[in-house]
Coordinates of C-alpha atoms and ligand atoms in Angstrom, one line a residue:
X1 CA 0.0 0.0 0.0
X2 CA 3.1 2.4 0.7
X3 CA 3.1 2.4 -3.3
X4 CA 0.0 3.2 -3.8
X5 CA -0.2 6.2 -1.3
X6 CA 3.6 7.3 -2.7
X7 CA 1.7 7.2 -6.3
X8 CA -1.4 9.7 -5.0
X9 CA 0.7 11.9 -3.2
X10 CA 2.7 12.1 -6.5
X11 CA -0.6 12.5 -8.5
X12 CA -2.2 15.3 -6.3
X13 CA -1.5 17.8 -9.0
X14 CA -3.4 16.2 -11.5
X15 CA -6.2 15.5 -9.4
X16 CA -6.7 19.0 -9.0
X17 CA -6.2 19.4 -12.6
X18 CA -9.1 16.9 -13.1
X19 CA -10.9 18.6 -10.7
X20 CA -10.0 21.8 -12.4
X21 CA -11.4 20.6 -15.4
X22 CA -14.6 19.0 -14.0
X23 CA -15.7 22.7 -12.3
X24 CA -15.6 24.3 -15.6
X25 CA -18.1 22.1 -17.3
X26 CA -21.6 23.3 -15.2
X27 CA -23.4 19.7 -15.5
X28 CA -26.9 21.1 -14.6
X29 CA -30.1 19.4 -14.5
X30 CA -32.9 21.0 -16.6
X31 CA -34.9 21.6 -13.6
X32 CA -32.1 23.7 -12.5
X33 CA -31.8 25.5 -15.7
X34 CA -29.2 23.4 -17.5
X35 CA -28.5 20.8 -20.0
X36 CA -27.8 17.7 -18.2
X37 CA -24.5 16.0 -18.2
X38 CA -23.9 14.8 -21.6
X39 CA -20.7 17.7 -21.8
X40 CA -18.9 16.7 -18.2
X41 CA -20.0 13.0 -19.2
X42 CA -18.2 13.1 -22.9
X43 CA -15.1 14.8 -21.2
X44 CA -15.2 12.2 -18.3
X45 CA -15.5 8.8 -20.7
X46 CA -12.5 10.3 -22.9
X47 CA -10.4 10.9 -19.4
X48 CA -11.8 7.5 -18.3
X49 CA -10.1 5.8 -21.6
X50 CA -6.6 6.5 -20.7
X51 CA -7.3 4.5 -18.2
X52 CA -7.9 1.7 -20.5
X53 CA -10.9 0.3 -19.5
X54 CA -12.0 -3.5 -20.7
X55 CA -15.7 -1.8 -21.2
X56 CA -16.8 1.6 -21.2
X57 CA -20.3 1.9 -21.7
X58 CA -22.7 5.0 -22.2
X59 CA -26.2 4.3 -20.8
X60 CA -28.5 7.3 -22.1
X61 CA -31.8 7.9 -20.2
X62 CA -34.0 9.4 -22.9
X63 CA -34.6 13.3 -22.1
X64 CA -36.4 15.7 -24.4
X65 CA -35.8 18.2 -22.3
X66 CA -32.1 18.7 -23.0
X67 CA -30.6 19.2 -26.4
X68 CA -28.9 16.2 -26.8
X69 CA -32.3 14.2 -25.9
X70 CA -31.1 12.2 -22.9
X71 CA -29.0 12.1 -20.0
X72 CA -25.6 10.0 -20.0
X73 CA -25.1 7.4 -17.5
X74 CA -20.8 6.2 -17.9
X75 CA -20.0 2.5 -16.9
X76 CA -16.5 1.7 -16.7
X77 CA -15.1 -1.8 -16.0
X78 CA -11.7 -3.7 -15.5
X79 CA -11.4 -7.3 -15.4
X80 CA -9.3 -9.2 -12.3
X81 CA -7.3 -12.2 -11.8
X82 CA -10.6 -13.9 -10.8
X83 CA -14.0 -13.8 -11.1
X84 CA -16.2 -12.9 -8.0
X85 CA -17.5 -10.1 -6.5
X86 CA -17.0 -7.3 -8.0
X87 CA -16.1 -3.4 -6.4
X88 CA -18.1 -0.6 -7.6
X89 CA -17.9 2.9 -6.9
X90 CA -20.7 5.2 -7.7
X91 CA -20.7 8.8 -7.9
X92 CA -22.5 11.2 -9.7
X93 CA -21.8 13.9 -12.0
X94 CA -24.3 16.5 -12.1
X95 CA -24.5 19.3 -9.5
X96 CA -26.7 22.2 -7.6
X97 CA -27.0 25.8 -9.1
X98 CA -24.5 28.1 -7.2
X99 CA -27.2 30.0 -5.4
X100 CA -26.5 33.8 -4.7
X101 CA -23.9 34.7 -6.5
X102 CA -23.0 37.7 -4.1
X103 CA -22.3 35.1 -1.7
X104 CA -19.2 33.5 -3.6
X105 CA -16.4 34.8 -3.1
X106 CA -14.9 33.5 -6.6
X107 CA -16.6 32.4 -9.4
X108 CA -18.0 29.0 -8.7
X109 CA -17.3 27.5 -12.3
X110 CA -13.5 28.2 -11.8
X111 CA -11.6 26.5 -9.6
X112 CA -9.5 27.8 -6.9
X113 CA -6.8 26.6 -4.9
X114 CA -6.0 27.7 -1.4
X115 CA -4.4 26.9 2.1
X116 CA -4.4 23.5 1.1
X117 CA -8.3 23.0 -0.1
X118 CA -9.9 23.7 -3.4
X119 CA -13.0 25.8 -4.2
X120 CA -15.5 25.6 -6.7
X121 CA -19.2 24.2 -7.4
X122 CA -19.1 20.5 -7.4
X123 CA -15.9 19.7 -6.1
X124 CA -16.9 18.2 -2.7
X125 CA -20.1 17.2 -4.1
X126 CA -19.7 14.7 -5.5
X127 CA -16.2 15.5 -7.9
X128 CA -14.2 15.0 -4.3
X129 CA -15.1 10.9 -4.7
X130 CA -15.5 11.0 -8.3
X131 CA -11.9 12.4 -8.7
X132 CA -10.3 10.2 -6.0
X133 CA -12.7 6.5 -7.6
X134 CA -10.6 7.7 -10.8
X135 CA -6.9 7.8 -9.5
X136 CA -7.4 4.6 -6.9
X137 CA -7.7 2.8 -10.8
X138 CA -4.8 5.0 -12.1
X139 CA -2.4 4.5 -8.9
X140 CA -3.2 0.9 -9.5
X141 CA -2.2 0.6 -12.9
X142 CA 0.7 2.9 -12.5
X143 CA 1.8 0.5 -9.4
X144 CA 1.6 -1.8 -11.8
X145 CA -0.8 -4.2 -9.8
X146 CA -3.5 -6.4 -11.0
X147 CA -6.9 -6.4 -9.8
X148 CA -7.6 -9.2 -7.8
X149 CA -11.1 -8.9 -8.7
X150 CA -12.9 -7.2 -11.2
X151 CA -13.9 -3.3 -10.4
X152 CA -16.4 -0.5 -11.7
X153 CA -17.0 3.3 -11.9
X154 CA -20.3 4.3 -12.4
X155 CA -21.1 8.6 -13.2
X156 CA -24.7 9.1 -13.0
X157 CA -26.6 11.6 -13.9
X158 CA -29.7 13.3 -12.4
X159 CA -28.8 12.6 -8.6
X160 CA -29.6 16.2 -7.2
X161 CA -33.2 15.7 -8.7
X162 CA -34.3 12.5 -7.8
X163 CA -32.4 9.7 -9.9
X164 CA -35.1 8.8 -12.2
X165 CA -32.7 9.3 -15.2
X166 CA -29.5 8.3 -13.5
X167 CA -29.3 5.2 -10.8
X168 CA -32.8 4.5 -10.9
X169 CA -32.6 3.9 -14.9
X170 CA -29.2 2.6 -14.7
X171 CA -30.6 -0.1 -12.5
X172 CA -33.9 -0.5 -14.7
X173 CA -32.5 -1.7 -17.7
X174 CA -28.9 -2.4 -16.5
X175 CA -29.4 -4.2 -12.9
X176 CA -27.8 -7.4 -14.5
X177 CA -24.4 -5.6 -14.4
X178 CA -24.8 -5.7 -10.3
X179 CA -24.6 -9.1 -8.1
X180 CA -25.6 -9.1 -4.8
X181 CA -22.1 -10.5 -3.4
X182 CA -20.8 -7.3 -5.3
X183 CA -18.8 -4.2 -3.0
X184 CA -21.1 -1.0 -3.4
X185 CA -19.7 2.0 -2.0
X186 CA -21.4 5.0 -2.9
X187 CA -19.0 7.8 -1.5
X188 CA -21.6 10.6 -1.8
X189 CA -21.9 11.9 2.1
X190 CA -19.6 10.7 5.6
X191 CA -18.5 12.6 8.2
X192 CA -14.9 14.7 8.6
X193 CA -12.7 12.2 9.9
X194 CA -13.6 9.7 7.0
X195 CA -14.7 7.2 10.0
X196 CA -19.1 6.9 9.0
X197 CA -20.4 4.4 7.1
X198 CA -23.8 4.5 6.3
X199 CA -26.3 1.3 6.4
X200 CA -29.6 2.1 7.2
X201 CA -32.5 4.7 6.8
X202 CA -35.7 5.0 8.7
X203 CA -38.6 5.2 6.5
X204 CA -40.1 8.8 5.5
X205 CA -44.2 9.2 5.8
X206 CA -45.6 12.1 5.2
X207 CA -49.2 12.5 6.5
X208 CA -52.3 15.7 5.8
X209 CA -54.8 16.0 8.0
X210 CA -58.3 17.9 7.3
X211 CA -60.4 18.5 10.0
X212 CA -63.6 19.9 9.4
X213 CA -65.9 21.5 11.9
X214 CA -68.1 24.7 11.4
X215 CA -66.9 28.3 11.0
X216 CA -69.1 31.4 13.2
X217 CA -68.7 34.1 14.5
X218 CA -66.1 34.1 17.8
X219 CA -69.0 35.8 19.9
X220 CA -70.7 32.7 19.4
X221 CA -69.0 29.3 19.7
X222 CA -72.1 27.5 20.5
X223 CA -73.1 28.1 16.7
X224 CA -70.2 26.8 15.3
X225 CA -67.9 24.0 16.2
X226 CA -63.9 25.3 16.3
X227 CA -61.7 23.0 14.2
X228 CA -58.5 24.5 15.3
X229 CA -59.5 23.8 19.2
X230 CA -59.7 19.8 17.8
X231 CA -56.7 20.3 15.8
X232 CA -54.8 21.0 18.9
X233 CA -56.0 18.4 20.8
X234 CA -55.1 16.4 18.1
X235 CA -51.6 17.3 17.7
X236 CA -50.9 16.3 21.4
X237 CA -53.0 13.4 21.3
X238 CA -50.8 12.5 18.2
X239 CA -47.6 12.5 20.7
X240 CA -48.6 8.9 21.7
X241 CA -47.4 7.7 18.4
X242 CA -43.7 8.0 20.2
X243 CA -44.9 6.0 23.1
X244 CA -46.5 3.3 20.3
X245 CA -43.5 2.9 18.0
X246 CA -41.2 3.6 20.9
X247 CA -38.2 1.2 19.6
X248 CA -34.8 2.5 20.2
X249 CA -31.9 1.5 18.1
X250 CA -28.7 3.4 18.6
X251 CA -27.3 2.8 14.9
X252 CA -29.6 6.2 14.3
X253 CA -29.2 9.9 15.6
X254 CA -32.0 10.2 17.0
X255 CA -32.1 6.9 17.9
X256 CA -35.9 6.6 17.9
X257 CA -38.7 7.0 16.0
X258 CA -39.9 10.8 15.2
X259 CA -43.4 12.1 14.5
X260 CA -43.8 16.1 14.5
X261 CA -46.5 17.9 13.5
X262 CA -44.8 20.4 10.8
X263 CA -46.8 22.6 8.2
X264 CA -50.1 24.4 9.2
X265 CA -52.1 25.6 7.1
X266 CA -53.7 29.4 7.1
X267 CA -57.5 29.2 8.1
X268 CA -59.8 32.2 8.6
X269 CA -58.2 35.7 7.5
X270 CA -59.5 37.0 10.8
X271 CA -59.4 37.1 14.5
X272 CA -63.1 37.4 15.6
X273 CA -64.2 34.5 13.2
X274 CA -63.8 30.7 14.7
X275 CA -62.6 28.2 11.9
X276 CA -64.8 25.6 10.0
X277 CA -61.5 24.1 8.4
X278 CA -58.0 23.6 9.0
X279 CA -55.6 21.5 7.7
X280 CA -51.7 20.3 9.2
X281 CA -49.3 17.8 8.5
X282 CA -47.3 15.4 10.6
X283 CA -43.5 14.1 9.1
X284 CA -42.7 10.8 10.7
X285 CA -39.2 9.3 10.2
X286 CA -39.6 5.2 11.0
X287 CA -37.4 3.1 12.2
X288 CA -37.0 0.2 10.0
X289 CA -38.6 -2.5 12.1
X290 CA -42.1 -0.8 11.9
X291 CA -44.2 -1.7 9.3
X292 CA -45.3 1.7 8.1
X293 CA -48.6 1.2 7.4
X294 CA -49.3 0.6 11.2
X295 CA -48.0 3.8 11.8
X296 CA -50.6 5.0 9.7
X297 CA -53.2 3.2 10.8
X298 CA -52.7 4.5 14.4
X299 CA -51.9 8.3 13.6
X300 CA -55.8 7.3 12.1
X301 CA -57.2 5.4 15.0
X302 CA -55.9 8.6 17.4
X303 CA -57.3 11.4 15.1
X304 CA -60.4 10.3 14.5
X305 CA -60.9 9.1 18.4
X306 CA -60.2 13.2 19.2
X307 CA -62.3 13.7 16.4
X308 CA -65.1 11.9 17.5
X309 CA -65.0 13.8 21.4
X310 CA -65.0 17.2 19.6
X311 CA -67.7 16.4 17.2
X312 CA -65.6 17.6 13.8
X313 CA -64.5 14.9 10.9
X314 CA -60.6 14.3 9.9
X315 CA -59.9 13.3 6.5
X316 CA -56.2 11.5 6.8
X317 CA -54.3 11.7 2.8
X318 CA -50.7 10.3 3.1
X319 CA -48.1 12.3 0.9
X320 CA -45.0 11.2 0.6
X321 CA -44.4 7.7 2.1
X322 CA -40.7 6.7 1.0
X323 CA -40.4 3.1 2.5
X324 CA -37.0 2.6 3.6
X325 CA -34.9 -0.4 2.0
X326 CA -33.4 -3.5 4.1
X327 CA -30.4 -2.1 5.9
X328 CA -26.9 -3.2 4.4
X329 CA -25.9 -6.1 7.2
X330 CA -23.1 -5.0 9.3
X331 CA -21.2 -8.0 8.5
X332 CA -21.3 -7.8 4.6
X333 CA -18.3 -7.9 2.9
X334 CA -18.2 -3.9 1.8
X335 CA -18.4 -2.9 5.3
X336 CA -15.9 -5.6 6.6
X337 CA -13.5 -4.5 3.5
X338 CA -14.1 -0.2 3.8
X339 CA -13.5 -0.5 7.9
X340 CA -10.1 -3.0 6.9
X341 CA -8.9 0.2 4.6
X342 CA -9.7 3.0 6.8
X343 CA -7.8 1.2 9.4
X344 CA -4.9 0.8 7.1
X345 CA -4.9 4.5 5.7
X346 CA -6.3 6.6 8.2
X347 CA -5.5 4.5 11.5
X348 CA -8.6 5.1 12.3
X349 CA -11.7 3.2 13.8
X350 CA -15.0 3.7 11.8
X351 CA -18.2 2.6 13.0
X352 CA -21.7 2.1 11.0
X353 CA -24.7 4.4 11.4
X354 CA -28.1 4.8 10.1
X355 CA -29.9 8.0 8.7
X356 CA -33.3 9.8 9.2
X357 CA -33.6 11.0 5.5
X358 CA -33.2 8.7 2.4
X359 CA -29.3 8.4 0.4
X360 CA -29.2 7.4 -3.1
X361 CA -27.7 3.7 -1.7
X362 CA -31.6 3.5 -1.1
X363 CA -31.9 1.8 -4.6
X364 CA -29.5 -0.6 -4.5
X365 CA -30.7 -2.0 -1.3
X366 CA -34.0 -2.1 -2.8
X367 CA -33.5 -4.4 -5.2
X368 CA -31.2 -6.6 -3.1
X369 CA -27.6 -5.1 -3.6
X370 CA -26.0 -4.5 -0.2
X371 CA -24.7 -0.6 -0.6
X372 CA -23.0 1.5 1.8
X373 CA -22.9 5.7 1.6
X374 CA -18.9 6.3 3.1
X375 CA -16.5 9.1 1.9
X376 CA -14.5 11.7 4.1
X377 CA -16.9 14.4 3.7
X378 CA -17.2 17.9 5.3
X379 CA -20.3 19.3 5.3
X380 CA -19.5 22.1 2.7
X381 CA -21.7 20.1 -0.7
X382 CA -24.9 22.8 -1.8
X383 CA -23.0 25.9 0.2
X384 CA -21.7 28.9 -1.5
X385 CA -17.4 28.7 -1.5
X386 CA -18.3 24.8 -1.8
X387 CA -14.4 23.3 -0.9
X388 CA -13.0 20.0 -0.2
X389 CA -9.8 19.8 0.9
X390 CA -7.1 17.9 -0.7
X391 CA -5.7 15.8 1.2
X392 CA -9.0 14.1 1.6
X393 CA -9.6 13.5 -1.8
X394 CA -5.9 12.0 -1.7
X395 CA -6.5 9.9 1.4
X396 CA -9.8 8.7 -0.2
X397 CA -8.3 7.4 -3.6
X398 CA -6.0 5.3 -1.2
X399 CA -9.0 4.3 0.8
X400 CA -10.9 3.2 -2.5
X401 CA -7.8 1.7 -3.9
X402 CA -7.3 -0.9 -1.3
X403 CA -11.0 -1.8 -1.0
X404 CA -10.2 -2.7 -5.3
X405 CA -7.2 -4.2 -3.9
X406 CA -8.4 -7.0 -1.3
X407 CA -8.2 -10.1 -2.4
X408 CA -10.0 -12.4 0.1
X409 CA -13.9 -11.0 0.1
X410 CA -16.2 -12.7 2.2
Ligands
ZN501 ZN1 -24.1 14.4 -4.0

């Protein structure tokens, strides 16, 4: 491995370069104003060639809202010595508008180098791990190593806006190019001292509650019936949920199960008139043993139970309800492998956690791929003055390269 990290350290200067490069080709979603990915992605499969590649594959999610028509998906393999599970590291190309402008303090498109970190849009998120997937290959080769096993890159497209033209269509029409015994890092979030993997999610539901009573005039509450009085009531008879789904599982922060009552709704314009409607919403993260439907089914049981005592009618539509995917074991191989190489490059000890909101890794586990979310990350992606700093994006190519590197998997 001293090779290999003698190699990066060597190489730093063209990773900037590369990242350089990267910065000055906007890769922006149409929803974001842009044309998708197809100029970053053509510069990225000719970089990707030098690297001599024993595939190199262009997967184009048709797009009539770009010029080109569709948004490129880049699929790079190298054979190993053996057959077997393979390593793949997934990143993603496009990126987030810059935001105010007046808040930059350089232009975000140009690169800039300074007290050892780099600045630009894109270059933590996600060019840092793209950058450093590409050199783990190239301080391989140039180390003049085999592969023990065979290892891919995959640059998606569309990841700030959902995924529907980039993993998720990659895995549609391409899943066969993924085995479940396979090593899937996605290095696309982490904490600062390179030490987080992520396994888990809790499930996202997303709840609206109408509650319907009859509007008067405030002088006269016996005329009406006041559905804000039962919507409060409800809100705090809706605490019980915690008590009901009360689980505790320390792989999370917060370790439990949340359900808070977020948006409101305006009612009546006016002070002096009691409201007939109102309408709020409750955001539960779920831990993954509940089965979210029983969550729902109880938020029901409790509104219309208040309901019922204040004489008003709730109406209970579910919004978003984002069931989370079977957590990556703990003991799979790509968590066994990542902690092994941490260990080795960093000397440090990393531990597994679980998140409250979903991570791309979502869709592998949902279709049965074991995926982990790990990179050395500071929490700078989507900010104005967006920086990574270099030595991470050195430390993490070294990381990557000997999780390409272990031969024993199991
Ligand atoms: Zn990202």
């Amino acid at each position: 491995m001293d090779s290999i990290k003698k190699i990066l350290n060597e190489l730093t200067g063209e990773m900037i370069e590369l990242q350089r490069d990267l910065t000055g080709i906007p890769a922006l979603g149409p929803e974001n104003g842009g044309q998708g990915e197809k100029e970053k992605t053509d510069f990225l499969a000719n970089w990707v060639s030098r690297l001599v590649p024993d595939s190199l594959e262009m997967i184009n999610a048709p797009d009539d809202r770009v010029a080109c028509g569709y948004r490129p998906n880049l699929v790079a393999q190298w054979k190993g010595r053996k057959s077997g599970p393979k390593t793949w590291i997934l990143t993603h190309t496009d990126v987030v508008p810059p935001g105010g402008m007046d808040l930059w303090e350089t232009d975000p498109y140009t690169l800039m180098v300074k007290d050892g970190r780099i600045y630009g849009r894109g270059v933590e998120d996600n060019q840092h791990a793209l950058v450093s997937s590409l050199f783990a290959v190239r301080a391989i080769r140039q180390a003049g190593l085999t592969l023990p096993r065979d290892v891919g890159l995959v640059f998606v497209a569309d990841e700030e806006t959902g995924s529907a033209l980039g993993l998720r269509y990659v895995l549609q029409h391409h899943r066969e190019l993924f085995g479940p015994a396979d090593l899937i890092l996605v290095p696309d979030g982490g904490n600062e001292e390179g030490t987080g993997i992520e396994i888990s999610e809790k499930s996202l539901l997303q709840l609206k509650f109408t509650v319907t009573g009859k509007q008067c005039h405030a002088s006269t509450p016996d005329k009406g019936n006041n559905s804000l009085r039962a919507v409060g009531h409800m809100i705090v008879e809706l605490d019980r949920l915690h008590g009901l789904f009360g689980a505790v599982d320390e792989l999370f922060k917060p370790a439990v199960s949340t359900f808070e009552p977020t948006k409101i709704e305006a009612n009546v314009p006016n002070i002096n008139t009691i409201p007939g409607k109102d309408v709020f919403y409750l955001d539960s993260r779920v831990l993954p043993q509940y089965d979210v439907d029983q969550v729902v089914a109880q938020a029901r049981a409790i509104a219309e139970g208040v309901a019922a005592k204040f004489g008003v009618t709730v109406e209970i539509t579910p919004g978003v309800d984002a069931r989370c995917a079977p957590p990556t074991s703990e003991s799979a191989p790509v968590v066994k492998v990542l902690k092994q190489a941490i260990r080795d490059i960093l000397g440090k000890e990393a531990f597994v956690y679980g998140m409250g909101g979903g991570t791309v890794a979502a869709f592998f586990r949902h279709v049965g791929f074991p995926a982990v979310v790990w990179s050395t990350s500071e929490p700078t992606a989507h900010q104005p003055n967006e920086s990574c700093p270099i030595q991470a994006m050195v430390d993490d190519a070294a990381i990557f390269a000997q999780v390409m590197l272990q031969d024993a998997v199991s």
